[in-house]
CSV table of C-alpha atoms and ligand atoms in Angstrom, one decimal:
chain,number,residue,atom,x,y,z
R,69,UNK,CA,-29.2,8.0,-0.3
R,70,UNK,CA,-29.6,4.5,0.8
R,71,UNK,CA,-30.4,2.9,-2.3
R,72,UNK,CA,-27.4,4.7,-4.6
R,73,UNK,CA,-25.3,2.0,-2.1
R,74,UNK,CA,-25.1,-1.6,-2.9
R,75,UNK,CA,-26.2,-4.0,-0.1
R,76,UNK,CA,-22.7,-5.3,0.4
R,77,UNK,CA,-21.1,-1.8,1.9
R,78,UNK,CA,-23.6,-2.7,5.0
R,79,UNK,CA,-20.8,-5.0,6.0
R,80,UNK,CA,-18.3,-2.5,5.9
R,81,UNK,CA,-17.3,-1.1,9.6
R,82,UNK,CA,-15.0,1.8,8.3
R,83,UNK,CA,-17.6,2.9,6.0
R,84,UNK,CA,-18.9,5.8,8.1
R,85,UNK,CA,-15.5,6.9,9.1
R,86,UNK,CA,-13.8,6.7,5.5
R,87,UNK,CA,-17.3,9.0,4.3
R,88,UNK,CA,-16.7,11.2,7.7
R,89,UNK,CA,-13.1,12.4,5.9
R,90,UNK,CA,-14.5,12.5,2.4
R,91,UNK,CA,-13.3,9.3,1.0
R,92,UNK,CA,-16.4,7.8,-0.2
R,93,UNK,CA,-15.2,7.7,-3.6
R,94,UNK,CA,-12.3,5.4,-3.3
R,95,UNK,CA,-14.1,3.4,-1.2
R,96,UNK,CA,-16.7,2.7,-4.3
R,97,UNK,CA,-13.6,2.5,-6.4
R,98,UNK,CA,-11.9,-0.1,-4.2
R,99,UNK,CA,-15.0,-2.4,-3.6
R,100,UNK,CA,-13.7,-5.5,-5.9
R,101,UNK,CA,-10.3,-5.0,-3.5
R,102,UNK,CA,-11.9,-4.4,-0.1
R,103,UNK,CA,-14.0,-7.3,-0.9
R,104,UNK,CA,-11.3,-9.6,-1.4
R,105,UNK,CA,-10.2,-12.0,1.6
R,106,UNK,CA,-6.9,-10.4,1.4
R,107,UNK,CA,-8.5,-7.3,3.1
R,108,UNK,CA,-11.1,-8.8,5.2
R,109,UNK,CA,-8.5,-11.3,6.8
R,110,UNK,CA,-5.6,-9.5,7.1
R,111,UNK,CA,-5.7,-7.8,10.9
R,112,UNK,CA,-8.5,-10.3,12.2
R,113,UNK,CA,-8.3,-10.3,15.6
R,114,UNK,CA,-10.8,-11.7,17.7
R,115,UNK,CA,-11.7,-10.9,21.4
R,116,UNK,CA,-10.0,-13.9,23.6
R,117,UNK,CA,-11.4,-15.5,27.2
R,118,UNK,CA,-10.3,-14.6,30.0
R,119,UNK,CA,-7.4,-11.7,30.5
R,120,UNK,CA,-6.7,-13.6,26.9
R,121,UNK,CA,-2.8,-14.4,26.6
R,122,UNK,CA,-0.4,-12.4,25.8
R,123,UNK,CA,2.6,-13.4,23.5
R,124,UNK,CA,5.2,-10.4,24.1
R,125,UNK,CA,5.1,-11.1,27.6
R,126,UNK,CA,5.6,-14.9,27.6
R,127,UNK,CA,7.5,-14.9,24.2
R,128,UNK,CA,9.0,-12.0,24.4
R,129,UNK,CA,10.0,-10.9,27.8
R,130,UNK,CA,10.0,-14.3,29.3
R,131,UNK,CA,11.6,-15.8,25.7
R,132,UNK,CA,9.5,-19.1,26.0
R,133,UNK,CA,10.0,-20.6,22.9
R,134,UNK,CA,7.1,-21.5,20.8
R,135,UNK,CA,7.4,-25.1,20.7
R,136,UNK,CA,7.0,-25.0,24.8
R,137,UNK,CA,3.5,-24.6,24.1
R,138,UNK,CA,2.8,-25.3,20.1
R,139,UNK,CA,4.1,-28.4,20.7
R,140,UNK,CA,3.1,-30.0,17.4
R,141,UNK,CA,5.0,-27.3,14.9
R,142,UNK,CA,7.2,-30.0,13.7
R,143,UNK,CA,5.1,-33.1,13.6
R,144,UNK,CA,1.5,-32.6,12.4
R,145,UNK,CA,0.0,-31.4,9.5
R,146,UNK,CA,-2.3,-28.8,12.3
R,147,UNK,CA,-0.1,-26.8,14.9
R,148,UNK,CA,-2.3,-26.8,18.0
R,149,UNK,CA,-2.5,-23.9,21.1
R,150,UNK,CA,-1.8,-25.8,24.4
R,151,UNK,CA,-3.8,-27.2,26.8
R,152,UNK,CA,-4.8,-25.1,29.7
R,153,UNK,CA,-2.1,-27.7,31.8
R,154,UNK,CA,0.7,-25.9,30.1
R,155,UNK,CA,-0.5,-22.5,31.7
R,156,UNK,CA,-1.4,-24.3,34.9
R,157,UNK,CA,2.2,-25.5,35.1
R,158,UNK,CA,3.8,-21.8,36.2
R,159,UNK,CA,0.4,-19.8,37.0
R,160,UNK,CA,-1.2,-23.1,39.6
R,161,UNK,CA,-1.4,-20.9,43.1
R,162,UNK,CA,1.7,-20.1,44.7
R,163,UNK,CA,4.0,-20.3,41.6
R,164,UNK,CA,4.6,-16.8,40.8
R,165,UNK,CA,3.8,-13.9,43.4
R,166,UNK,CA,0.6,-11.8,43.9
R,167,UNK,CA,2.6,-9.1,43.4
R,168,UNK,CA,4.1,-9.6,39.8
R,169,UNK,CA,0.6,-11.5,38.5
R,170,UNK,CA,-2.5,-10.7,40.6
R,171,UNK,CA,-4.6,-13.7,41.1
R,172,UNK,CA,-7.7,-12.3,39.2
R,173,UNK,CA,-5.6,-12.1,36.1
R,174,UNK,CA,-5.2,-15.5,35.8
R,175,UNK,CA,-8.2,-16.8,37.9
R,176,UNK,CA,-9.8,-17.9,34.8
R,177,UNK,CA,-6.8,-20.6,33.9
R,178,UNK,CA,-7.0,-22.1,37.5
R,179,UNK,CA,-10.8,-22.0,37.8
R,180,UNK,CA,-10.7,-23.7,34.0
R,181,UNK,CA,-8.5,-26.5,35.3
R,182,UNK,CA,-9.9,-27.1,38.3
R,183,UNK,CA,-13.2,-28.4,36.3
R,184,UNK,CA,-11.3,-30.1,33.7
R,185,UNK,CA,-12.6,-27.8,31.0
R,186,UNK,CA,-10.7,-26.0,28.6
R,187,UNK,CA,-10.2,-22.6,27.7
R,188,UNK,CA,-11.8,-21.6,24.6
R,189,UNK,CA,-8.9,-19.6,22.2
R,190,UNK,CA,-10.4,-18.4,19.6
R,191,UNK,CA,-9.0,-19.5,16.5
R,192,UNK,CA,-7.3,-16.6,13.9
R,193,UNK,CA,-5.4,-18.5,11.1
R,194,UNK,CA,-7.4,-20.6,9.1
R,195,UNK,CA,-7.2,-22.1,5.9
R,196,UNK,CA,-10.3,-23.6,4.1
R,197,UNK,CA,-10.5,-27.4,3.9
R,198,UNK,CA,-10.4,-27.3,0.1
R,199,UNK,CA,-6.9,-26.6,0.3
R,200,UNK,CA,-4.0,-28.5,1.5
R,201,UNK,CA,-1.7,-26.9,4.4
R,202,UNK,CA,0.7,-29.5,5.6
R,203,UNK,CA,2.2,-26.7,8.6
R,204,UNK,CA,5.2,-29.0,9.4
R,205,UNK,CA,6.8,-29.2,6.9
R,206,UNK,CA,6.8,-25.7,6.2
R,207,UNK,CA,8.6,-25.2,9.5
R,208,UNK,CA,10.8,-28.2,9.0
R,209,UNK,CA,11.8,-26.8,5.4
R,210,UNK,CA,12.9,-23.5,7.4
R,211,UNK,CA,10.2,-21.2,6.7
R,212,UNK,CA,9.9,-19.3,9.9
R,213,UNK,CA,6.9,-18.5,11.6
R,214,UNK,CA,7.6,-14.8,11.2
R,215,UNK,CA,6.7,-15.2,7.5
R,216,UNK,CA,3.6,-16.4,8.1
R,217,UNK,CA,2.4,-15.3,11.6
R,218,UNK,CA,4.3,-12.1,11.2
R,219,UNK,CA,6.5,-10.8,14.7
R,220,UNK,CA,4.6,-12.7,17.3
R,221,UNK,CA,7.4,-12.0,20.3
R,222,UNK,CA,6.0,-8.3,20.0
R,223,UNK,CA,2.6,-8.6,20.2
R,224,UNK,CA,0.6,-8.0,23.1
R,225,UNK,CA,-2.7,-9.9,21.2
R,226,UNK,CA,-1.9,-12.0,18.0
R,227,UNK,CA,-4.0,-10.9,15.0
R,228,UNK,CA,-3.8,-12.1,11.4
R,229,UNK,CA,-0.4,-10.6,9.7
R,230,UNK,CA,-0.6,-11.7,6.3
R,231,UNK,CA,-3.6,-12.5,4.0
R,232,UNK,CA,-3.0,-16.8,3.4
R,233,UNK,CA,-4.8,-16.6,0.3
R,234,UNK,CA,-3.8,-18.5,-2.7
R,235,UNK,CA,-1.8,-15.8,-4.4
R,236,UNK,CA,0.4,-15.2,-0.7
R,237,UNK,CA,1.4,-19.5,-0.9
R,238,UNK,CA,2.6,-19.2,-4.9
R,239,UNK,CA,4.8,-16.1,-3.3
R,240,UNK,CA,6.5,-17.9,-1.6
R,241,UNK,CA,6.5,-21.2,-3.3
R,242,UNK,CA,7.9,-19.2,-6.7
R,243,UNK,CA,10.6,-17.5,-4.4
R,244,UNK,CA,11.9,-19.7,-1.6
R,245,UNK,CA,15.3,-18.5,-1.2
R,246,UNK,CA,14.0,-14.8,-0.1
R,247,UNK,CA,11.6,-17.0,3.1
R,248,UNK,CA,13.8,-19.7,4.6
R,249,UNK,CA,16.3,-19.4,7.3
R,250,UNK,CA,18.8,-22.2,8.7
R,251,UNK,CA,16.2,-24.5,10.7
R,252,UNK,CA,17.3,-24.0,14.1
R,253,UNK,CA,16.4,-20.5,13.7
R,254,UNK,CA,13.2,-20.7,12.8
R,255,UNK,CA,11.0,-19.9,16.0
R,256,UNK,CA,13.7,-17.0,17.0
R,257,UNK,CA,11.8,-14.5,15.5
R,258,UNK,CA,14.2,-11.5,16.8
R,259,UNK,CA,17.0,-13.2,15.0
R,260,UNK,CA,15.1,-13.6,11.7
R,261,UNK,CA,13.7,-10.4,11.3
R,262,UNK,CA,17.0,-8.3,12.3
R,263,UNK,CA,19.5,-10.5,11.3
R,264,UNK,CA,18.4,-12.4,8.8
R,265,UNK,CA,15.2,-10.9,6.5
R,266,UNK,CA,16.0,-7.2,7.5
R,267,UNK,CA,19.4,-7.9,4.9
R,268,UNK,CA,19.4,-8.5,0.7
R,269,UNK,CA,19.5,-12.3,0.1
R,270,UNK,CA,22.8,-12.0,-1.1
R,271,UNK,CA,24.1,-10.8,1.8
R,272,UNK,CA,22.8,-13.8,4.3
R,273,UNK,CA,24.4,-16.0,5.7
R,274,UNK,CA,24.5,-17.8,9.1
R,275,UNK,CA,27.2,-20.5,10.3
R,276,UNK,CA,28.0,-21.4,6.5
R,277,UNK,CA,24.4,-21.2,5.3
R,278,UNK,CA,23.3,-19.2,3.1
R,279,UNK,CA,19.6,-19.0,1.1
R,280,UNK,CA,21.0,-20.6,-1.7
R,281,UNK,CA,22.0,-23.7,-0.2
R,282,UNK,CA,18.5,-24.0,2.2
R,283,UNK,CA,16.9,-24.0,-1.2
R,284,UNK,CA,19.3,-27.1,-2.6
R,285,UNK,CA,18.4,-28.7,0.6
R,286,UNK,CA,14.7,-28.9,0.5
R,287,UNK,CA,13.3,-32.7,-0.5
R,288,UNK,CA,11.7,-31.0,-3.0
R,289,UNK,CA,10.7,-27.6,-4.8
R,290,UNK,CA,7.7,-26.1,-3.3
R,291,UNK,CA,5.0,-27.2,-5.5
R,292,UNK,CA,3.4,-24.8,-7.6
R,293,UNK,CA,0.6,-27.2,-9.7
R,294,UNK,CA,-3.1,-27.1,-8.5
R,295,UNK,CA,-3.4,-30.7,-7.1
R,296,UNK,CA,-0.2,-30.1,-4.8
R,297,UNK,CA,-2.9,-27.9,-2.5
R,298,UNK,CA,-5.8,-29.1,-4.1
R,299,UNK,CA,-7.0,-32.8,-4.0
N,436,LIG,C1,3.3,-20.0,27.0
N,436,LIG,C2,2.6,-20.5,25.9
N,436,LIG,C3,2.9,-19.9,24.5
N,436,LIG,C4,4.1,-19.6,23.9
N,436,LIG,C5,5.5,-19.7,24.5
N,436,LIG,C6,3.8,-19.2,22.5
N,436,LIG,N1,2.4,-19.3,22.3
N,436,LIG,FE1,1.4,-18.8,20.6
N,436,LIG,N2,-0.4,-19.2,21.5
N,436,LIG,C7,-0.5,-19.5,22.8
N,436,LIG,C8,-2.0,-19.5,23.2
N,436,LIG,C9,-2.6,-19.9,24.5
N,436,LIG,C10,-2.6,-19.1,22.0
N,436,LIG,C11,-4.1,-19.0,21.8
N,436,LIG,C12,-4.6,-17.6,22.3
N,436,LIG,C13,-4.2,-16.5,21.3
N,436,LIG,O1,-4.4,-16.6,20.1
N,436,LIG,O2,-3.5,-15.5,21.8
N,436,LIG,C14,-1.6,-18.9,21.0
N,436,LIG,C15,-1.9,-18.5,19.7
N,436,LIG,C16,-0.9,-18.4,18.7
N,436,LIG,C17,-1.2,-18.1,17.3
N,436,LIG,C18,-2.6,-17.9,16.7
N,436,LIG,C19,-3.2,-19.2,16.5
N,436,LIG,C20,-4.5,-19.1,15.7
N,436,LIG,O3,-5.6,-19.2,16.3
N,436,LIG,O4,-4.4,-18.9,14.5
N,436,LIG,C21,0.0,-18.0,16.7
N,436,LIG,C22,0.2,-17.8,15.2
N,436,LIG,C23,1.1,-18.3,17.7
N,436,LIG,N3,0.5,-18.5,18.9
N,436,LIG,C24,2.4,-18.3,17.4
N,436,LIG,C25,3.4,-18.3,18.3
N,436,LIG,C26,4.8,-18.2,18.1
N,436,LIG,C27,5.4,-17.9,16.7
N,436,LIG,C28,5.5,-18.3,19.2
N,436,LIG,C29,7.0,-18.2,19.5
N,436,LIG,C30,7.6,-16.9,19.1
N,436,LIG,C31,4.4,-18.6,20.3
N,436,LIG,N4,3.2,-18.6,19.7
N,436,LIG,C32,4.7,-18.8,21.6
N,436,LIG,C33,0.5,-19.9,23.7
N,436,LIG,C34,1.8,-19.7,23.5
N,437,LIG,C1,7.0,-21.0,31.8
N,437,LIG,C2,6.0,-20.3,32.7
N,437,LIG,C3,4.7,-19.7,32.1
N,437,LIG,C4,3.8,-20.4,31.3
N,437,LIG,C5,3.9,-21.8,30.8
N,437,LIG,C6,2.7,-19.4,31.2
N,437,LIG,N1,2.9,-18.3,31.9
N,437,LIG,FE1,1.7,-16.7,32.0
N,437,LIG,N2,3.2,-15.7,33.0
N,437,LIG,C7,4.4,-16.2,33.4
N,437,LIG,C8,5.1,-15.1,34.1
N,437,LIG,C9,6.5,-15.3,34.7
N,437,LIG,C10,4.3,-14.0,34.1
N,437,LIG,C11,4.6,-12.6,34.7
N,437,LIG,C12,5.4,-11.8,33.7
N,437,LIG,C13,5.7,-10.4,34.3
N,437,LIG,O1,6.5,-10.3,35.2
N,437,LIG,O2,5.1,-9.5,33.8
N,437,LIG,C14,3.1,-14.3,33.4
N,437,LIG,C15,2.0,-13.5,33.2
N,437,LIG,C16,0.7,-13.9,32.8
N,437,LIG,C17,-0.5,-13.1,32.9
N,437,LIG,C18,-0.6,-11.7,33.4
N,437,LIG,C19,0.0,-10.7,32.5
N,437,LIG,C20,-1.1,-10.3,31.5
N,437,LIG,O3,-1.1,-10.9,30.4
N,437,LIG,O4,-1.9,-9.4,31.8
N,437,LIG,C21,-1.5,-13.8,32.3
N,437,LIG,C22,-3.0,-13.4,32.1
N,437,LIG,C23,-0.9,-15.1,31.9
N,437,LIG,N3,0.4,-15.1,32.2
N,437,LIG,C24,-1.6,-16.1,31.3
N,437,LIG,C25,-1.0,-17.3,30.8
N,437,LIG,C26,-1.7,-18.3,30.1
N,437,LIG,C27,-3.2,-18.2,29.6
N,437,LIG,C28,-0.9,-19.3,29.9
N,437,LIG,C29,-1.1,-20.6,29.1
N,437,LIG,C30,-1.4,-20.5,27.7
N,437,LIG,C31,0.4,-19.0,30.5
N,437,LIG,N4,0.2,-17.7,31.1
N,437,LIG,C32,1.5,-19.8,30.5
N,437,LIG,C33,4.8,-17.4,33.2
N,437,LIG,C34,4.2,-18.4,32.4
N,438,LIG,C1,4.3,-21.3,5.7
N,438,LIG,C2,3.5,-20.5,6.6
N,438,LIG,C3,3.5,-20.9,8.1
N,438,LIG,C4,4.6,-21.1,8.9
N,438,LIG,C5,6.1,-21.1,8.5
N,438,LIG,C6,4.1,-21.2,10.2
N,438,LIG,N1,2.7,-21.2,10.2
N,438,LIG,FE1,1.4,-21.4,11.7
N,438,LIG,N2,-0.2,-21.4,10.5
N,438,LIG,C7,-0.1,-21.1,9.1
N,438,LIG,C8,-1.4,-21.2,8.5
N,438,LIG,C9,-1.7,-21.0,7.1
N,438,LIG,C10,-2.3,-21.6,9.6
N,438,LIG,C11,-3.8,-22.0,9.5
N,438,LIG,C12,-3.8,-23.5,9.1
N,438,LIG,C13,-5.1,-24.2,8.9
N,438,LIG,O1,-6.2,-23.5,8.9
N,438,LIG,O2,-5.0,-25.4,8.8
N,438,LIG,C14,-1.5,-21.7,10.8
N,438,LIG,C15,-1.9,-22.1,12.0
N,438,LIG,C16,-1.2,-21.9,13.2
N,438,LIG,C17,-1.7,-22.1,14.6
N,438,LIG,C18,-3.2,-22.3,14.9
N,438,LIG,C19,-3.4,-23.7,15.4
N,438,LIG,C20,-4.9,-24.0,15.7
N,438,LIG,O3,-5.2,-24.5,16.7
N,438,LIG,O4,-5.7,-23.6,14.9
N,438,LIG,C21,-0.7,-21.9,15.4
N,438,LIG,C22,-0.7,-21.9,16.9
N,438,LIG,C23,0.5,-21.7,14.6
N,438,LIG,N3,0.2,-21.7,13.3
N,438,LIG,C24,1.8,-21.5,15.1
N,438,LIG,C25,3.0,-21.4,14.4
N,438,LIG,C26,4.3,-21.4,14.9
N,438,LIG,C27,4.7,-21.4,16.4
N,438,LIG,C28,5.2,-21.4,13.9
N,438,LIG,C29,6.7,-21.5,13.9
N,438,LIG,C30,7.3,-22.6,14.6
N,438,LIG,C31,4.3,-21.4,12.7
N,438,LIG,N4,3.0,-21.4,13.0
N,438,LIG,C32,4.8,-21.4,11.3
N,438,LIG,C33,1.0,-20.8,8.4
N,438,LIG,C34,2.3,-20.9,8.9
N,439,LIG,C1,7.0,-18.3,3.1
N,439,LIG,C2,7.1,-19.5,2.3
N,439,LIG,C3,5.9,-20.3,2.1
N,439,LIG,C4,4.5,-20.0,2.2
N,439,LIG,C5,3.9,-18.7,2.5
N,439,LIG,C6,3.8,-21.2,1.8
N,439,LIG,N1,4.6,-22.2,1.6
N,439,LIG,FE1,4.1,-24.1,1.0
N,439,LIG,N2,6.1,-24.7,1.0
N,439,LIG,C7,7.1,-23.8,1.2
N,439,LIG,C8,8.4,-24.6,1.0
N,439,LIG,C9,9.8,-24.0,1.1
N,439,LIG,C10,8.0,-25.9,0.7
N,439,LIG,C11,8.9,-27.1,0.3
N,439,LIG,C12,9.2,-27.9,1.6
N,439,LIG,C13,10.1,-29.1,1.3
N,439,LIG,O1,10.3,-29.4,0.2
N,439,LIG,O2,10.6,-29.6,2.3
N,439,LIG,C14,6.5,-25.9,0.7
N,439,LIG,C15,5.8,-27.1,0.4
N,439,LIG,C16,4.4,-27.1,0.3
N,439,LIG,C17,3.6,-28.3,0.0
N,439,LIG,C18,4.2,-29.7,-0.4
N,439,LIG,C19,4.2,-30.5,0.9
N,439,LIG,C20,5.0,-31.8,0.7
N,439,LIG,O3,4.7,-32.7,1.5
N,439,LIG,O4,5.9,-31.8,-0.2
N,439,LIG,C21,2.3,-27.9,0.0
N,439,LIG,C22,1.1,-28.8,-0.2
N,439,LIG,C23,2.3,-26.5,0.4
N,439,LIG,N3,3.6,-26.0,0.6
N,439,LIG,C24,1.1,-25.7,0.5
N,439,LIG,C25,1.1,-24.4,0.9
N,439,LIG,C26,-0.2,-23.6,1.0
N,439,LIG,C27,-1.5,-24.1,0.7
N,439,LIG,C28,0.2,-22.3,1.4
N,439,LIG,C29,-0.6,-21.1,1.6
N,439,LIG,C30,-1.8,-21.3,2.5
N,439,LIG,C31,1.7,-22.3,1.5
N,439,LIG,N4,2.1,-23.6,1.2
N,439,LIG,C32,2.4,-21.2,1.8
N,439,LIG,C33,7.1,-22.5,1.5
N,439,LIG,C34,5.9,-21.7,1.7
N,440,LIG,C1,0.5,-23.5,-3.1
N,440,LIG,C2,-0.8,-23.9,-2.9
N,440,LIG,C3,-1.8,-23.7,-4.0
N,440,LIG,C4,-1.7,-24.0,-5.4
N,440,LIG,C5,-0.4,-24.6,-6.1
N,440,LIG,C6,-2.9,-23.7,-6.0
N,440,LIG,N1,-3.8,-23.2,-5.0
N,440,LIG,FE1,-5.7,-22.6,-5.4
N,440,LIG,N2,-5.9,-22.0,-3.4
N,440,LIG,C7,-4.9,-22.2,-2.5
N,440,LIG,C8,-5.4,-21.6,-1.2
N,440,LIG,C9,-4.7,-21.6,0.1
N,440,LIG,C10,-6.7,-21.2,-1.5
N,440,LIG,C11,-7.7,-20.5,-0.5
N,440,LIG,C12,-7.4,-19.0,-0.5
N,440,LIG,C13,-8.3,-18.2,0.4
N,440,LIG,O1,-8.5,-18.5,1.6
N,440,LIG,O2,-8.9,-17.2,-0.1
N,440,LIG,C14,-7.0,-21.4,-2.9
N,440,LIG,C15,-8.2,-21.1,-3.6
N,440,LIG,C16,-8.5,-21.5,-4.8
N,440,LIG,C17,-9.8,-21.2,-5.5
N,440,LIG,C18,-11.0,-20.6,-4.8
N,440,LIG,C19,-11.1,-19.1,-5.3
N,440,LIG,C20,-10.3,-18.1,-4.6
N,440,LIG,O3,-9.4,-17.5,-5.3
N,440,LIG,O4,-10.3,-17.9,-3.4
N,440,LIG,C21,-9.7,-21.8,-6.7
N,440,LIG,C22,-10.8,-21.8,-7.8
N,440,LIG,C23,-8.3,-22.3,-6.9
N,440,LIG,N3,-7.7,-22.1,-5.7
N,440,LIG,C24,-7.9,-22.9,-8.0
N,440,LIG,C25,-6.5,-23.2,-8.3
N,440,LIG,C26,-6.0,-23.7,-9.5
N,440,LIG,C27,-6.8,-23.9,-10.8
N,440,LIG,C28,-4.7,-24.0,-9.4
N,440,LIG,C29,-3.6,-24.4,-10.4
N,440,LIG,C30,-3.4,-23.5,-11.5
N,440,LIG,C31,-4.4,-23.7,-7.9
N,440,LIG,N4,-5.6,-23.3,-7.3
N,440,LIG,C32,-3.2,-23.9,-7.3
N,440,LIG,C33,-3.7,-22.7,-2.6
N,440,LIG,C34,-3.2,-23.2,-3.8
């Protein structure tokens, strides 16, 4: 048996389970797609330290907005996840009671700041360097982050939503008016995926805005020749 199988299917982790239920043969069938970064990426969602950090609570529940703590959205060509200061400002002893978030739950933020270290998140989105990702002015054009990040105020642990490869930029870039929303609502990710992306294009609008006009306001078309994204 083992050598009808080429060496790559070692990597695949469902490949037991998918053969368990008889579906071997698409899964040979598929192999150019399953091998694709689209499906590898897509869902990534790596173990974090600590109790890790969960975003429907403090995003959702709480409604901190994003820029509380991703507090370089709009002005650097890298967002960033916050210093362990930022958590220390509400969980630092005595903040919030035992009773609503037990002190071993967040034992790992205080014992992290009390020795100057940070916590180590580990990182989900990434690009590769050959390609150029200038994040703030995607968010400054009015793409929100629910396009790319997918709806982060409902998840408990944030995994990879969509796949980032080349084809999933040109998307966009071809189609603009079906992504952005007016600019202030861009991190209100409630908003944008029930009232604004959940309706046909033709039928948004928000204080006199409507698709059309975000795309007449952009400084520019979103580029769509190789060395906009590669130098
Ligand atoms: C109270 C602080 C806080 C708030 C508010 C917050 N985040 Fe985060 N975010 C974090 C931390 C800490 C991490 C790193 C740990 C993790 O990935 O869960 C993170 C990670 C992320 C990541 C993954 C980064 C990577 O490694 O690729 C995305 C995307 C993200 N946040 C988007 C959002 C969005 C969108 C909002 C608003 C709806 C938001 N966050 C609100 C603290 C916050
Ligand atoms: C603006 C205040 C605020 C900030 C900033 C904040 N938190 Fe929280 N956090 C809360 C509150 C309030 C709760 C309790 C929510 C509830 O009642 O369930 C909580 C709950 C928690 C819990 C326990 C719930 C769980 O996830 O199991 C953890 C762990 C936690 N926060 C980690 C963090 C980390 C890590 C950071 C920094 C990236 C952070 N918090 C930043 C207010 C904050
Ligand atoms: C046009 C798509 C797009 C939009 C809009 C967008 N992001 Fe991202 N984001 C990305 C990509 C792609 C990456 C990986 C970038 C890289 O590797 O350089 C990323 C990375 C991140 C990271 C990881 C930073 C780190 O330390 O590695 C965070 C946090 C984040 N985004 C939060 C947000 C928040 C919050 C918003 C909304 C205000 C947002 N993003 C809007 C595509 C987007
Ligand atoms: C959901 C929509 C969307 C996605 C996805 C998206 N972009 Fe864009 N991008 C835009 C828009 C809109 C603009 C135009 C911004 C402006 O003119 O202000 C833009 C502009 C750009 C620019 C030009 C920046 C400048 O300074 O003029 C580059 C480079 C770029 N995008 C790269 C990427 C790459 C690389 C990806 C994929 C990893 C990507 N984009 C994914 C919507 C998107
Ligand atoms: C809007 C941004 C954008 C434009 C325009 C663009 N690329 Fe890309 N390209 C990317 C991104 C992002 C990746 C990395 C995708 C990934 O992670 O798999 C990439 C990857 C590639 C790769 C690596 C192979 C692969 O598919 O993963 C090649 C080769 C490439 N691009 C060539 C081109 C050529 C040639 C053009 C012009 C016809 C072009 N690109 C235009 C964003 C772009």
């Amino acid at each position: 048996m083992a050598g009808l199988f080429p060496k790559w299917m070692n990597a695949l982790p469902t490949v037991g389970a998918l053969a368990g239920v008889g579906g071997l043969v698409s899964v040979v069938a598929g192999g150019w797609y399953w091998l694709t970064p689209d499906f590898w990426e897509v869902g990534f969602m790596p173990e974090q330290p600590g109790s890790g950090f969960n975003h429907q609570i403090h995003a959702g529940t709480l409604g901190i907005d994003c820029r509380y703590c991703h507090t370089h959205v709009e002005d650097s060509k890298h967002s960033n996840v916050p210093s362990v200061a930022t958590c220390w400002g509400c969980h630092s002893e005595g903040k919030i009671s035992e009773d609503r978030v037990p002190a071993e739950k967040v034992q790992f933020i205080r014992t992290a700041y009390a020795s100057g270290e940070t916590i180590p998140w580990e990182n989900i989105h990434v690009v590769p360097d050959y390609a150029n990702f200038p994040h703030h002015v995607h968010v400054n054009a009015g793409v929100s982050c629910y396009s790319c990040h997918g709806q982060i105020r409902g998840m408990p642990v944030v995994y990879q939503d969509q796949s980032l490869a080349m084809g999933w930029c040109l998307d966009c870039h071809r189609n603009p008016e079906q992504f952005l929303v007016p600019p202030e609502m861009v991190t209100d990710l409630i908003w944008v995926e029930q009232e604004w992306m959940s309706k046909p294009v033709e039928e948004r609008a928000h204080n006199g805005m409507t698709p059309e006009m975000l795309v007449q306001e952009l400084r520019e078309n979103p580029p769509q020749h190789c060395a906009a994204c590669h130098y």
